[in-house]
PDB file of C-alpha atoms in Angstrom:
ATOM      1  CA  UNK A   1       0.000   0.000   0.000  1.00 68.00           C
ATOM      2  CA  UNK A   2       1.941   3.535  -0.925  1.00 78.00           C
ATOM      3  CA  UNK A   3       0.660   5.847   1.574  1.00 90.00           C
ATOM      4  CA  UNK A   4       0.696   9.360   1.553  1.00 94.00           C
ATOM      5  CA  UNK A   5       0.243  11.035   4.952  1.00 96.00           C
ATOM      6  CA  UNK A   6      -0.885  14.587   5.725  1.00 96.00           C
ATOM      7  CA  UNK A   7      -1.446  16.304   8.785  1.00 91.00           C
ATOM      8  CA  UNK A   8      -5.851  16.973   8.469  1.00 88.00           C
ATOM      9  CA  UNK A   9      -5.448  20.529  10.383  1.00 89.00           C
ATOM     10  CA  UNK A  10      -6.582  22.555  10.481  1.00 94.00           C
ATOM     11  CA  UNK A  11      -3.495  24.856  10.300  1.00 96.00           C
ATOM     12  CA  UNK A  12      -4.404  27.984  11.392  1.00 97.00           C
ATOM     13  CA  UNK A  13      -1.781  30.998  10.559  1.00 97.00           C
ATOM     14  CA  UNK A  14      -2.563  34.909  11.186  1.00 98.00           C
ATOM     15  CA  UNK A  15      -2.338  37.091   7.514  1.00 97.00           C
ATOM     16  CA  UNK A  16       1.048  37.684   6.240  1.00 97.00           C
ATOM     17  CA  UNK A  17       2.798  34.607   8.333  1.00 97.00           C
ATOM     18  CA  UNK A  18       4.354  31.702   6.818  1.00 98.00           C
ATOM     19  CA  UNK A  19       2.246  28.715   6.879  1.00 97.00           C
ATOM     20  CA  UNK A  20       4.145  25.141   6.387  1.00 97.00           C
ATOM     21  CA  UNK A  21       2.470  22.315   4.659  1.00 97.00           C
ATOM     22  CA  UNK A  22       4.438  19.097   5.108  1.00 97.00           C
ATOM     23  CA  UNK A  23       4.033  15.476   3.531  1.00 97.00           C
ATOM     24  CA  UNK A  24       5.816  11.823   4.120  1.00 97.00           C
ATOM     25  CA  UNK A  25       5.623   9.183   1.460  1.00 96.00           C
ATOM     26  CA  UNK A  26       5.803   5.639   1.882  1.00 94.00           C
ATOM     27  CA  UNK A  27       6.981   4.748  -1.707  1.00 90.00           C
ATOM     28  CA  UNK A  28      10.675   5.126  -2.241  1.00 90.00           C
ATOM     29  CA  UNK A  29      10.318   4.831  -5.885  1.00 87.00           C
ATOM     30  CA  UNK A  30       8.329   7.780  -5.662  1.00 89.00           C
ATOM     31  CA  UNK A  31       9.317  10.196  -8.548  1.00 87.00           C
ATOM     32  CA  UNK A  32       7.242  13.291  -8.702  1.00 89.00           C
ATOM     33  CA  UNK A  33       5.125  14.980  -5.933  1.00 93.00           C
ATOM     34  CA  UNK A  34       2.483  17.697  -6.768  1.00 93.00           C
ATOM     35  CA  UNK A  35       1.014  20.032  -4.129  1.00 96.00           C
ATOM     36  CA  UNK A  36      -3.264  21.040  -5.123  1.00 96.00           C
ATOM     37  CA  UNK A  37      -5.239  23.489  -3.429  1.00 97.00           C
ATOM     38  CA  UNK A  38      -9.049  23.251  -2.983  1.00 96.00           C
ATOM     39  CA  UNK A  39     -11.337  25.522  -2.042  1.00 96.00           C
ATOM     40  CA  UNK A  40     -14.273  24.259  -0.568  1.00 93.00           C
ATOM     41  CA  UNK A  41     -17.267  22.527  -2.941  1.00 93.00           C
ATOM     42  CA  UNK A  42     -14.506  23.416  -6.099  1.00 95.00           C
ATOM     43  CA  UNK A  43     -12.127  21.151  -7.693  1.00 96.00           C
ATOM     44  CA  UNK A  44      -8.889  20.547  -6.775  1.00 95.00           C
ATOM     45  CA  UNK A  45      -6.064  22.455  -8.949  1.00 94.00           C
ATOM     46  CA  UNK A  46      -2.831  21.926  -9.549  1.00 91.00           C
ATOM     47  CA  UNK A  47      -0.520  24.584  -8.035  1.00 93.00           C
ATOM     48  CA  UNK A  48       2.640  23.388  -7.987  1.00 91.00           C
ATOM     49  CA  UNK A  49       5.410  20.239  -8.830  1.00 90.00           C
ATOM     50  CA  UNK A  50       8.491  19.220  -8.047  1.00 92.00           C
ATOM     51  CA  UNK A  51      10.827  16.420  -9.306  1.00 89.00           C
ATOM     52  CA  UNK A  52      14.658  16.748  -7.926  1.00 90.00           C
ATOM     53  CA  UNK A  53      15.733  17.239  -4.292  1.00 94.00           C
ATOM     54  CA  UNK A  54      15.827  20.805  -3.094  1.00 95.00           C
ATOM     55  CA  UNK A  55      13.508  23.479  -3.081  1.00 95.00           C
ATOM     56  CA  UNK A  56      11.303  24.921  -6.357  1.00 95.00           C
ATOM     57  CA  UNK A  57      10.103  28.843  -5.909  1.00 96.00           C
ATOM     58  CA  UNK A  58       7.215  29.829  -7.547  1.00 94.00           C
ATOM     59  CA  UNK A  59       6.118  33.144  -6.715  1.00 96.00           C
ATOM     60  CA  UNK A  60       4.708  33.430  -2.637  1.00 97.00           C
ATOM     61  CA  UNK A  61       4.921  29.085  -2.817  1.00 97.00           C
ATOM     62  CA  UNK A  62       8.216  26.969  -2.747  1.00 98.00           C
ATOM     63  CA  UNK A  63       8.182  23.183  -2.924  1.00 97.00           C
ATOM     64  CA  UNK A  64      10.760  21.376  -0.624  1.00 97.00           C
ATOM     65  CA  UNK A  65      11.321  17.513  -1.562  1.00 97.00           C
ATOM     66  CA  UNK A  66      13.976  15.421   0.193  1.00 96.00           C
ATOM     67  CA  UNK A  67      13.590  11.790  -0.820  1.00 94.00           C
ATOM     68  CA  UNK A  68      16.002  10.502   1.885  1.00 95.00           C
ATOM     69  CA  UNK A  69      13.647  11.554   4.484  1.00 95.00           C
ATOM     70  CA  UNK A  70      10.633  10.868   1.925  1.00 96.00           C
ATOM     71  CA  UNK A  71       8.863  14.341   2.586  1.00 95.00           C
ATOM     72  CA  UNK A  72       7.766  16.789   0.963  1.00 97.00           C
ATOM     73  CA  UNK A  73       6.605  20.244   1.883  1.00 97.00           C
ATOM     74  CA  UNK A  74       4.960  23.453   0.884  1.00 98.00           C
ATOM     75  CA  UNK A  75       5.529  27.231   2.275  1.00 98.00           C
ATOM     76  CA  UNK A  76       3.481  29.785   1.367  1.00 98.00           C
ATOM     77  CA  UNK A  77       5.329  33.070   2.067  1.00 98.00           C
ATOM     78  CA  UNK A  78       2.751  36.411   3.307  1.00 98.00           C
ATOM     79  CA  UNK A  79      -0.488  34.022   3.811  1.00 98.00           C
ATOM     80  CA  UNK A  80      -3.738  35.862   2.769  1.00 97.00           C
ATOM     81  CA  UNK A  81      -6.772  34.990   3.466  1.00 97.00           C
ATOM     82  CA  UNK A  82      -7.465  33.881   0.182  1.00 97.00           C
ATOM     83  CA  UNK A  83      -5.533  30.831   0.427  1.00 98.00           C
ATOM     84  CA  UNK A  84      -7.534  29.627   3.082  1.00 98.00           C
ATOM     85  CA  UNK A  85      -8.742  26.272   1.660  1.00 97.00           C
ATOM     86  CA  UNK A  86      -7.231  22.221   1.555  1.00 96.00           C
ATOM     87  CA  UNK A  87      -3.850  21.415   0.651  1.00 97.00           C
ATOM     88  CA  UNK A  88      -3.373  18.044  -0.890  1.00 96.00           C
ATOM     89  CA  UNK A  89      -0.190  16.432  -1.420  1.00 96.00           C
ATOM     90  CA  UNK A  90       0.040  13.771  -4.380  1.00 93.00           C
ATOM     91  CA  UNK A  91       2.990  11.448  -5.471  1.00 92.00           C
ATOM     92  CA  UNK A  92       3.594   9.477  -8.226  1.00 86.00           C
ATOM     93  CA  UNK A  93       6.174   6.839  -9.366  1.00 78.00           C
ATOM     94  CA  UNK A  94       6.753   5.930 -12.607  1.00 67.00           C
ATOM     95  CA  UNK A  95       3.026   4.909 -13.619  1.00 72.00           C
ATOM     96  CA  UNK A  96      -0.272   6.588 -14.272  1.00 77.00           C
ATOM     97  CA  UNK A  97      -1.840   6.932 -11.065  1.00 81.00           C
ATOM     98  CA  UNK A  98      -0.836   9.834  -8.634  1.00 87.00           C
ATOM     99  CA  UNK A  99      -1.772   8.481  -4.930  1.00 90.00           C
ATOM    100  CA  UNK A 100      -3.187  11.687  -2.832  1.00 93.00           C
ATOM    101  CA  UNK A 101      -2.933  12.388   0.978  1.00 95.00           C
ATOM    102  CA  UNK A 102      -6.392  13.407   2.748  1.00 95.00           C
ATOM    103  CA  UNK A 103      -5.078  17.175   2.486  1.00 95.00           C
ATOM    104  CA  UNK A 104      -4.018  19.754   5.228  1.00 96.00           C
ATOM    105  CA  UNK A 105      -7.166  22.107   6.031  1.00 96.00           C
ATOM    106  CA  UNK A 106      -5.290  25.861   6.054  1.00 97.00           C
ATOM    107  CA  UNK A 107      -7.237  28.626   8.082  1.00 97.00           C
ATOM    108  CA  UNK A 108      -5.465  32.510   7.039  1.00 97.00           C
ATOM    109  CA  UNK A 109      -6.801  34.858  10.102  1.00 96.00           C
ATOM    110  CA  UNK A 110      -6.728  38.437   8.984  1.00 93.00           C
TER     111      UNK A 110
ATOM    112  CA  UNK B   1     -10.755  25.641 -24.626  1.00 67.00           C
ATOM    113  CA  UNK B   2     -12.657  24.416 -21.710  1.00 80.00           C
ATOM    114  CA  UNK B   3     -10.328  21.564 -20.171  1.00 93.00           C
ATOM    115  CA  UNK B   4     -12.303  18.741 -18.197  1.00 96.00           C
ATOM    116  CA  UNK B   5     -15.641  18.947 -18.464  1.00 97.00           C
ATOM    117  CA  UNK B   6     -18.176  17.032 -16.650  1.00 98.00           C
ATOM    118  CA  UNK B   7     -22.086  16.379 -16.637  1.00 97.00           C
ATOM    119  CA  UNK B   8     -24.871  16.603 -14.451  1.00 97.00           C
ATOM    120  CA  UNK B   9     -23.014  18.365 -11.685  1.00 96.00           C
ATOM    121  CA  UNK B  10     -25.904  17.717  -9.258  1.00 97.00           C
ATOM    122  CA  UNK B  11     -27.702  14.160  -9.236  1.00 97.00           C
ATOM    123  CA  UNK B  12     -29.724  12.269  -6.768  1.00 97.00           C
ATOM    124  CA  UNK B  13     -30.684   8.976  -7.443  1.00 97.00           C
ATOM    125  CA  UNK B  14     -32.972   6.542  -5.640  1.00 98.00           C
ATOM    126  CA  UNK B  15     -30.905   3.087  -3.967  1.00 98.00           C
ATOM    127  CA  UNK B  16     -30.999   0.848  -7.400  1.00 97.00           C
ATOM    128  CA  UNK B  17     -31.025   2.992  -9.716  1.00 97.00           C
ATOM    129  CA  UNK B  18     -28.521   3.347 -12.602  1.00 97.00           C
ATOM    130  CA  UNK B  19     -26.777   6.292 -14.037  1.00 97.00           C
ATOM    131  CA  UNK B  20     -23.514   7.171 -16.276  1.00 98.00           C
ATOM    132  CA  UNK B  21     -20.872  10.014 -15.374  1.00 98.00           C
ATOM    133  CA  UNK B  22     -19.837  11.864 -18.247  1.00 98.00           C
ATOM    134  CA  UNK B  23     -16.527  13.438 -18.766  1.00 98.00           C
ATOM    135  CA  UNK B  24     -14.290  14.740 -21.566  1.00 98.00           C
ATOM    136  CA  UNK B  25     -11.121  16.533 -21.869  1.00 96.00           C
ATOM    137  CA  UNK B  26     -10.087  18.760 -24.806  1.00 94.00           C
ATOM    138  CA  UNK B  27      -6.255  19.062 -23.987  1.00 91.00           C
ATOM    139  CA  UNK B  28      -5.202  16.036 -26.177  1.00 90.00           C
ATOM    140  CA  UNK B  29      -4.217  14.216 -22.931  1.00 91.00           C
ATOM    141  CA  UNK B  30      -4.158  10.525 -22.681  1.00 90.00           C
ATOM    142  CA  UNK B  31      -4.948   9.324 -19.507  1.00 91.00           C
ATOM    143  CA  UNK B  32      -7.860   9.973 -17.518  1.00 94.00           C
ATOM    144  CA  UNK B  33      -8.900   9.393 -14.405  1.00 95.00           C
ATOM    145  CA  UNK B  34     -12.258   8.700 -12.222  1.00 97.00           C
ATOM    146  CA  UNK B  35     -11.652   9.486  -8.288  1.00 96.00           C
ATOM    147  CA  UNK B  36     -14.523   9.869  -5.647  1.00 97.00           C
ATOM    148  CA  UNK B  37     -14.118  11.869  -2.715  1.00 96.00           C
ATOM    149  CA  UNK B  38     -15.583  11.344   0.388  1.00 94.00           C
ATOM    150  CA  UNK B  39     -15.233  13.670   3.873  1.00 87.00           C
ATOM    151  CA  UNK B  40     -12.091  12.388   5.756  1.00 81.00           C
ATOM    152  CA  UNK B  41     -10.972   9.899   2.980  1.00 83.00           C
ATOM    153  CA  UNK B  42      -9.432  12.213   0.514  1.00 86.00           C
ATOM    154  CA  UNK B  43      -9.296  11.443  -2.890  1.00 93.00           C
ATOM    155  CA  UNK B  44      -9.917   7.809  -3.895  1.00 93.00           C
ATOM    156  CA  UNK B  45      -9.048   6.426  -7.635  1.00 93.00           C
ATOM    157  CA  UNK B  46     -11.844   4.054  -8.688  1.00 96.00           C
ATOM    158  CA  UNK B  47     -10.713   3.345 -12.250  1.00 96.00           C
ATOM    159  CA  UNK B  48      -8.565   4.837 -14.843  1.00 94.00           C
ATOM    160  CA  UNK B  49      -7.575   4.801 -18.728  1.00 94.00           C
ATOM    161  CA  UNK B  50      -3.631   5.140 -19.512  1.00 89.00           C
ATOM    162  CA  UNK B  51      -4.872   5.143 -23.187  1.00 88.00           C
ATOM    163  CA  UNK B  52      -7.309   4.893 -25.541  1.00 90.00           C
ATOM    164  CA  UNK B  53      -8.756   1.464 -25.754  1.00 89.00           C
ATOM    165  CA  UNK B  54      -7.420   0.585 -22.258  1.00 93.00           C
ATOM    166  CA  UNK B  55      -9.041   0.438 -18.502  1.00 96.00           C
ATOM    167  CA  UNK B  56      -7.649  -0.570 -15.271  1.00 94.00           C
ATOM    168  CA  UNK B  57      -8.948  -0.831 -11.616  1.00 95.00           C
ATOM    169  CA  UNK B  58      -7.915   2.048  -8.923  1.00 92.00           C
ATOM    170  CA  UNK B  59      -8.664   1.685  -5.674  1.00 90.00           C
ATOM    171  CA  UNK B  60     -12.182   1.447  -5.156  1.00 95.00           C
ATOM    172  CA  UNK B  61     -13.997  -0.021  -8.432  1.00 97.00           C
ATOM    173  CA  UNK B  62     -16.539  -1.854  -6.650  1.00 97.00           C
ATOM    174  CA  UNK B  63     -20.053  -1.266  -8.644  1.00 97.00           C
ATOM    175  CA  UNK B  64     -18.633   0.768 -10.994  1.00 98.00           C
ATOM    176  CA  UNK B  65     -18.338   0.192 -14.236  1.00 97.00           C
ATOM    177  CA  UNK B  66     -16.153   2.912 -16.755  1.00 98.00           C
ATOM    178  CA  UNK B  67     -15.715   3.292 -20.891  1.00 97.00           C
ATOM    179  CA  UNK B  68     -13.151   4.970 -22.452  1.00 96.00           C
ATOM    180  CA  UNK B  69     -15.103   6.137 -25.343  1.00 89.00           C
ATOM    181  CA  UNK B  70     -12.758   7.392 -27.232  1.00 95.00           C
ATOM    182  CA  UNK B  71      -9.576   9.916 -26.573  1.00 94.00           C
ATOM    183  CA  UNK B  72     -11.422  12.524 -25.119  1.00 96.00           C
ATOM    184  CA  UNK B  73     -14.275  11.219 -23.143  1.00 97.00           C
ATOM    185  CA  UNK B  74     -14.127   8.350 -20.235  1.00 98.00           C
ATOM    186  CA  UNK B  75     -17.690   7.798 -18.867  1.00 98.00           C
ATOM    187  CA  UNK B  76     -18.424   6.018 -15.172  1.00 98.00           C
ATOM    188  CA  UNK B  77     -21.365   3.987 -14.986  1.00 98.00           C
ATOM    189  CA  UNK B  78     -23.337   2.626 -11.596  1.00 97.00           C
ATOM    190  CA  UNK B  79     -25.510  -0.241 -12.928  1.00 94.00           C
ATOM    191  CA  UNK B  80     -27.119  -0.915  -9.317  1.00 97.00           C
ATOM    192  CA  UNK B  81     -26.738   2.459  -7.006  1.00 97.00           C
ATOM    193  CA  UNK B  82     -26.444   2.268  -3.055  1.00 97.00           C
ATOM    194  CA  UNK B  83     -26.484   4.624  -0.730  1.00 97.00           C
ATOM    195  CA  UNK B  84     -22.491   3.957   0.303  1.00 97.00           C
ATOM    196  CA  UNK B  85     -22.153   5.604  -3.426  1.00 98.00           C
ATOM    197  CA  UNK B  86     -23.054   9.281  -2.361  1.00 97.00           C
ATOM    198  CA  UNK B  87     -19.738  10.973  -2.906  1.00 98.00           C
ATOM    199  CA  UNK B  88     -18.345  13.663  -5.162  1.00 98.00           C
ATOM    200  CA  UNK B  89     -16.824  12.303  -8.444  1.00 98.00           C
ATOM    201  CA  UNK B  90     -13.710  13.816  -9.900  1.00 98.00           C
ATOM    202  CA  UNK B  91     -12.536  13.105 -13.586  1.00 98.00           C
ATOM    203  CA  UNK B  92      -9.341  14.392 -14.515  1.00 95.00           C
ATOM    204  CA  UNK B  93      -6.775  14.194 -17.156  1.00 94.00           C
ATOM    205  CA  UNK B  94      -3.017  13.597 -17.830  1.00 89.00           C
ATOM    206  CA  UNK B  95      -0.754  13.952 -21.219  1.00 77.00           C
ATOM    207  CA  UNK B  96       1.479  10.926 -19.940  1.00 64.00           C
ATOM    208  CA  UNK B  97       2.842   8.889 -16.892  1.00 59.00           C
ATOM    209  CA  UNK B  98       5.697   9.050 -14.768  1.00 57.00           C
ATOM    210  CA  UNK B  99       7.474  12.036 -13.137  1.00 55.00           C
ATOM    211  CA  UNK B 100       6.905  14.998 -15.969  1.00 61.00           C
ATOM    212  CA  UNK B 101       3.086  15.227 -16.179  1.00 75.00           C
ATOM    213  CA  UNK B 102       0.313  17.276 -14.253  1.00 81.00           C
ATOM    214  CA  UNK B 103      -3.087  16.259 -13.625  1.00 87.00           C
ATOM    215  CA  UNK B 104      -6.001  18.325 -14.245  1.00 91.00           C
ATOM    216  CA  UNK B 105      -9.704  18.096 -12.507  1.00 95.00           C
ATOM    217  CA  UNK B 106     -13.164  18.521 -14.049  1.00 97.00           C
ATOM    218  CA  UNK B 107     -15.587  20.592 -11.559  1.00 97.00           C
ATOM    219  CA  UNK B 108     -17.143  17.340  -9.663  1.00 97.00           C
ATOM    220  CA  UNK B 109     -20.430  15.326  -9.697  1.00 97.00           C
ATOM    221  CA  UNK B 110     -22.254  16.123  -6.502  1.00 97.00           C
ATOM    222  CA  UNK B 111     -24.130  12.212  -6.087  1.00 98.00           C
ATOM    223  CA  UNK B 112     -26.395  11.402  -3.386  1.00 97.00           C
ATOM    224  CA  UNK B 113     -28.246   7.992  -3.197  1.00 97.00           C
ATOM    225  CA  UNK B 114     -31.355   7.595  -0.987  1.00 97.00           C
TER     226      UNK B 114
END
């Protein structure tokens, strides 16, 4: 069974804080790992990926993967309330399926 | 272009009932995807197409049925609904497999049985 495990939350961080999203993965031949956000009743969407070890910046969000330690996490720099929603974590190995944690319920306070 | 699309968005069907999922992608992609979510389970795969003309069994494909119609549209059928059914029902869609290629949702089929 490849299990991906998420802290359910909620995470509750005060407007303009950094809020930390982690992951572990079970699966060592893990390859890729995708962080989604969804708002509540809407579909999840893809916000950001990352393949190698290290961190990936993408604008207020950077990806941190370290596949030693099988983890996988996601900052999101100056919170606002708007990204108040679920954060789910997904990894994939080398076939079709990605297998998704439960998600990380993230509560912005202004 | 629209991306995954997905009909009825709302449904309620009576226990025994049958119904079919529709869902279709526009991107081109090849593999597609039919997940359920539930509250507290996260996202559950129930069956999925790596390619035209193919199928295979996710997690939970217990009275489902699916057809991958053609490159763009993989329907989900219930022959024999049950209340443990009521869920919301993601399709999404992939170009390829392995560690280069995102996956992209349709809006969700709201399903309650009674």
């Amino acid at each position: 069974q490849k299990e991906v495990e998420q802290n359910s939350g909620p995470l509750s961080v005060p407007e303009g804080a950094i809020a930390s999203l982690n992951c572990t993965y079970s699966d060592r031949g893990s390859q890729s790992f995708f962080w989604y956000r969804q708002y509540s009743g809407k579909s999840p969407e893809l916000i950001m990926f990352i393949y190698s070890n290290g961190d990936k910046e993408d604008g207020r969000f950077t990806a941190q993967l370290n596949k030693a330690s099988q983890y996988v996490s996601l900052l999101i720099r100056d919170s606002q309330p708007s990204d108040s929603a679920t954060y789910l974590c997904a990894v994939s190995d080398s076939g079709y399926a990605l297998n998704f944690g439960k998600g990380t319920s993230l509560l912005v306070t202004p | 272009n629209a991306g995954v699309t997905q009909t009825p968005k709302f449904q309620v069907l009576k226990t025994g009932q049958s119904m079919t999922l529709q869902c279709a992608q526009d991107m081109n992609h090849n593999s597609m995807y039919w997940y359920r979510q539930d509250p507290g389970m996260g996202l559950r795969l129930i069956y999925y197409s790596a390619s035209e003309g193919t199928t295979d069994k996710g997690e939970v494909p217990n009275g489902y049925n699916v057809s991958r119609l053609n490159k763009r549209e993989f329907s989900l059928r219930l022959e024999s609904a049950a209340p443990s059914q009521t869920s919301v029902y993601f399709c999404a869609s992939r170009s390829g497999q392995g560690a280069s290629y995102e996956q992209y949702f349709g809006p969700g089929t709201r399903l309650t049985v009674t």
